[in-house]
């Protein structure tokens, strides 16, 4: 069993490393297109940091471990919302943008409700239902990018000099000479990241199943706790670092975008490979996820307006601890 634990740790390390390379490469490519920070956080960074969950869920579904796939998504989303956003708010107050309140969080709640509806229809998430989830995800990304490009054209985007490139810089002759080489490096980072994610997911899933079998622990609990916490480490690091740097748009956008990505993309893709059986016990987990997302919107209207305070961050972290303990006991 000790050997399996070592392989799981190695797998998580590969997942984090791969996600980091993927996020860096993708963000550089997106910056050249002129997307503002908030949009990059909602789309590129969110999708990149959700790649561990995606690859783990695909491997789990293909290998016939449906409970682990659903548990991974439910647990990761709960960790994103309660633990990661809560810790970020403890570090610094998080402004809740009106657009986040009115569009992104409602989309997150609607995505969860859609997944519950589709999964309870026949007790299986089919390929057709996976396509529905992916179409909704594509619509969300498309609309978000469209708004971001429009903001950029209007001159309202705020560019981070370390991560983004101003359009006038690309007009410089030296920049034009370096652009192809820079783009090649960015694409290489993305490809290497994907390979590392695949190897990391194999290590995590296969060895977690062996340990769960040996200890008599259900795959549901393993998915909700160990795998969920491990695969959401990229989101944790990204959001906490962003909070320390005061880049709260990326901190909040990364969490909300990651949850939307987890529900729509991470569950949609595996369903294309194989029908995923659904246990109704997950209804409570996803219902709580939707409820806590609504509570997040409520924070904007109590106490300090349009802000998640440190006290509310502590409350979310407390809720996460209670959720994990209750899941393990029940």
XYZ file of C-alpha atoms in Angstrom:
330
model
C 0.000 0.000 0.000
C 2.936 2.315 0.681
C 4.029 1.916 -2.931
C 0.532 2.880 -4.137
C 0.636 6.023 -1.978
C 3.984 6.982 -3.494
C 2.566 6.526 -7.008
C -0.481 8.659 -6.099
C 1.786 11.457 -4.870
C 3.825 11.193 -8.070
C 0.587 11.282 -10.050
C -0.597 14.452 -8.293
C 2.803 16.048 -8.907
C 2.522 15.258 -12.626
C -1.053 16.622 -12.674
C -0.013 19.898 -11.043
C 3.065 20.249 -13.239
C 1.081 19.464 -16.379
C -1.700 21.887 -15.436
C 0.854 24.616 -14.737
C 2.476 24.205 -18.155
C -0.936 24.058 -19.816
C -2.156 27.220 -18.070
C 1.030 29.144 -18.862
C 1.031 28.155 -22.529
C -2.701 28.754 -22.976
C -2.610 32.103 -21.168
C 0.227 33.316 -23.394
C -1.730 32.349 -26.492
C -4.902 34.012 -25.166
C -2.993 37.163 -24.244
C -1.815 37.523 -27.849
C -5.470 37.546 -28.894
C -6.069 40.432 -26.489
C -8.349 38.851 -23.873
C -8.572 40.754 -20.550
C -7.587 39.167 -17.212
C -11.149 38.435 -16.074
C -11.970 36.537 -19.247
C -8.682 34.618 -19.166
C -9.493 33.619 -15.587
C -12.992 32.464 -16.538
C -11.955 30.503 -19.613
C -8.294 29.685 -20.253
C -7.103 29.484 -16.637
C -10.331 27.806 -15.498
C -10.153 25.150 -18.220
C -6.421 24.672 -17.720
C -6.656 24.181 -13.961
C -9.638 21.840 -14.493
C -7.587 19.566 -16.748
C -6.595 17.226 -13.867
C -10.284 16.662 -13.091
C -11.055 16.158 -16.786
C -8.325 13.597 -17.411
C -9.028 11.760 -14.138
C -12.764 11.626 -14.927
C -12.159 10.350 -18.475
C -9.794 7.639 -17.225
C -12.220 6.714 -14.432
C -15.198 6.489 -16.798
C -13.335 4.482 -19.442
C -12.047 2.087 -16.775
C -15.575 1.597 -15.428
C -15.221 3.582 -12.187
C -18.266 5.861 -12.569
C -18.514 6.638 -8.858
C -15.004 8.037 -8.924
C -15.812 10.257 -11.927
C -18.898 11.828 -10.330
C -17.213 11.992 -6.919
C -14.227 13.755 -8.422
C -16.428 16.472 -9.969
C -18.717 16.919 -6.954
C -15.801 16.995 -4.516
C -13.667 19.306 -6.657
C -16.501 21.794 -7.166
C -17.234 21.825 -3.435
C -13.536 22.338 -2.657
C -13.345 25.128 -5.247
C -16.333 26.986 -3.865
C -15.978 26.499 -0.116
C -12.296 25.821 0.537
C -10.460 27.720 -2.199
C -12.752 30.746 -2.444
C -13.073 30.765 1.344
C -9.289 30.748 1.855
C -8.871 33.454 -0.773
C -11.428 35.637 1.046
C -9.618 35.058 4.356
C -6.424 36.386 2.743
C -8.127 39.449 1.268
C -11.670 40.671 0.724
C -12.959 39.558 -2.654
C -15.028 42.022 -4.705
C -17.964 40.274 -6.371
C -18.424 41.935 -9.745
C -21.982 42.604 -10.840
C -21.398 40.547 -13.982
C -20.272 37.628 -11.815
C -23.396 37.934 -9.659
C -25.811 38.290 -12.557
C -24.333 35.923 -15.139
C -21.451 33.660 -14.132
C -22.720 32.363 -10.775
C -26.273 31.826 -12.129
C -24.734 29.874 -15.038
C -22.837 27.791 -12.486
C -26.063 27.004 -10.590
C -27.965 26.265 -13.819
C -25.158 23.919 -14.942
C -25.414 21.915 -11.713
C -29.203 21.660 -12.035
C -28.825 20.557 -15.673
C -26.381 17.821 -14.658
C -28.757 16.612 -11.935
C -31.644 16.504 -14.433
C -29.716 14.624 -17.113
C -28.101 12.192 -14.685
C -31.401 11.242 -13.056
C -32.992 10.558 -16.436
C -32.463 6.838 -16.783
C -29.778 6.760 -14.099
C -26.989 7.131 -16.688
C -25.182 10.019 -18.316
C -25.263 9.058 -21.996
C -23.253 10.279 -24.971
C -26.172 12.455 -26.146
C -26.452 14.042 -22.705
C -22.702 14.569 -22.750
C -23.074 16.443 -26.025
C -25.762 18.646 -24.442
C -23.386 19.537 -21.596
C -20.596 20.324 -24.056
C -22.840 22.512 -26.234
C -23.858 24.542 -23.178
C -20.188 24.834 -22.187
C -19.206 25.993 -25.680
C -21.982 28.612 -25.568
C -20.737 29.885 -22.200
C -17.118 30.136 -23.378
C -18.128 31.734 -26.676
C -20.266 34.370 -24.988
C -17.592 35.106 -22.366
C -14.867 35.485 -24.988
C -17.148 37.690 -27.108
C -17.735 40.022 -24.161
C -14.022 40.019 -23.369
C -13.024 40.948 -26.905
C -15.634 43.697 -26.924
C -14.253 45.045 -23.644
C -10.761 44.898 -25.139
C -11.846 46.780 -28.239
C -13.415 49.420 -26.000
C -10.158 49.855 -24.128
C -11.566 48.776 -20.758
C -9.381 45.728 -20.200
C -6.600 45.909 -17.656
C -3.479 44.137 -18.833
C -0.958 42.517 -16.516
C 2.455 43.481 -17.873
C 3.899 40.121 -16.831
C 1.263 37.962 -18.483
C -0.291 39.944 -21.295
C 0.886 41.687 -24.431
C -0.428 45.051 -25.565
C -1.506 45.217 -29.233
C 0.956 48.033 -29.920
C 3.809 45.823 -28.706
C 3.038 43.331 -31.434
C 3.458 46.106 -33.955
C 7.078 46.560 -32.933
C 9.514 44.964 -35.376
C 11.356 43.019 -32.680
C 8.055 41.730 -31.306
C 7.037 40.622 -34.779
C 10.268 38.691 -35.142
C 9.845 36.988 -31.752
C 6.138 36.223 -32.103
C 6.381 32.956 -34.103
C 9.053 31.596 -31.776
C 6.985 32.634 -28.741
C 3.872 31.010 -30.164
C 5.765 27.775 -30.827
C 6.979 27.706 -27.237
C 3.444 28.309 -25.951
C 2.045 25.474 -28.065
C 4.869 23.184 -26.885
C 4.010 23.972 -23.255
C 0.376 23.055 -23.903
C 1.284 19.719 -25.522
C 3.790 18.752 -22.811
C 1.231 19.682 -20.168
C -1.368 17.385 -21.726
C 1.072 14.447 -21.768
C 1.975 14.984 -18.101
C -1.726 15.174 -17.204
C -2.403 11.818 -18.855
C 0.410 10.013 -17.029
C -0.506 11.687 -13.745
C -4.173 10.714 -14.034
C -3.279 7.079 -14.722
C -1.169 6.936 -11.558
C -3.820 8.600 -9.404
C -6.835 6.601 -10.588
C -5.262 3.131 -10.754
C -3.532 3.344 -7.385
C -6.505 4.994 -5.661
C -8.724 2.121 -6.799
C -6.238 -0.395 -5.403
C -6.113 1.342 -2.018
C -9.903 1.737 -1.859
C -10.340 -1.955 -2.625
C -7.766 -3.009 -0.024
C -9.302 -0.829 2.726
C -12.922 -1.465 1.787
C -13.555 2.246 1.151
C -16.092 3.139 -1.520
C -14.941 4.816 -4.717
C -17.451 7.586 -3.972
C -15.604 8.607 -0.792
C -12.210 8.361 -2.509
C -13.500 10.570 -5.338
C -15.095 13.148 -3.019
C -12.039 13.516 -0.806
C -8.583 12.312 -1.861
C -8.891 12.645 -5.646
C -11.015 15.812 -5.465
C -8.544 17.580 -3.184
C -5.582 16.402 -5.230
C -6.969 17.450 -8.591
C -8.122 20.865 -7.338
C -4.614 21.791 -6.145
C -3.982 23.857 -9.329
C -7.097 25.945 -8.594
C -6.031 26.294 -4.963
C -2.545 27.515 -5.836
C -3.793 29.808 -8.629
C -6.501 31.467 -6.537
C -4.468 31.833 -3.344
C -1.501 33.343 -5.208
C -3.878 35.668 -7.084
C -5.443 36.721 -3.773
C -2.042 37.462 -2.223
C -1.168 39.576 -5.286
C -4.493 41.388 -5.073
C -5.622 40.090 -8.481
C -9.103 39.243 -7.197
C -10.690 39.077 -10.663
C -8.612 35.993 -11.453
C -9.203 34.517 -7.963
C -13.017 34.650 -8.237
C -13.147 34.046 -12.000
C -10.911 30.979 -11.702
C -13.165 29.351 -9.093
C -16.495 30.126 -10.779
C -15.130 29.245 -14.216
C -13.594 26.014 -12.916
C -16.895 24.881 -11.421
C -18.747 25.548 -14.665
C -15.976 23.695 -16.508
C -16.097 20.767 -14.089
C -19.843 20.290 -14.411
C -20.183 20.795 -18.167
C -16.846 19.826 -19.713
C -15.408 17.362 -17.190
C -18.651 15.352 -17.103
C -19.534 15.907 -20.754
C -16.331 14.526 -22.290
C -16.219 11.187 -20.382
C -19.845 10.506 -21.362
C -18.773 10.553 -25.021
C -16.426 7.623 -24.390
C -18.727 5.507 -22.244
C -22.143 5.857 -20.533
C -21.564 6.829 -16.906
C -23.810 5.244 -14.287
C -25.179 7.709 -11.736
C -25.809 6.996 -8.060
C -28.701 9.051 -6.652
C -26.639 9.627 -3.502
C -24.882 12.384 -5.469
C -28.114 14.362 -5.682
C -27.463 15.732 -2.195
C -23.884 16.723 -3.053
C -24.888 18.599 -6.200
C -27.924 20.174 -4.501
C -25.644 21.513 -1.744
C -23.252 22.816 -4.403
C -26.080 24.768 -6.044
C -27.270 26.053 -2.651
C -23.822 27.262 -1.582
C -23.410 29.011 -4.955
C -26.625 30.927 -4.245
C -25.242 31.783 -0.788
C -22.175 33.254 -2.534
C -24.440 35.646 -4.426
C -26.134 36.490 -1.121
C -22.792 37.698 0.268
C -22.985 40.563 -2.213
C -26.080 41.968 -0.477
C -25.262 41.485 3.218
C -22.626 43.304 5.255
C -20.128 44.900 2.903
C -21.983 45.235 -0.386
C -20.695 43.369 -3.463
C -17.880 41.848 -1.435
C -16.981 38.496 0.130
C -15.463 39.396 3.485
C -12.941 37.510 5.631
C -15.709 36.451 8.014
C -17.689 34.971 5.130
C -14.511 33.252 3.931
C -14.074 31.607 7.337
C -17.730 30.517 7.180
C -17.168 28.821 3.813
C -14.041 27.011 5.041
C -16.020 25.812 8.095
C -18.798 24.548 5.829
C -16.225 22.604 3.797
C -14.830 20.891 6.895
C -18.355 19.928 7.967
C -19.121 18.627 4.467
C -16.003 16.429 4.338
C -16.585 15.008 7.832
C -20.253 14.315 7.057
C -19.369 12.646 3.743
C -16.840 10.369 5.438
C -19.206 9.427 8.265
C -22.346 8.972 6.166
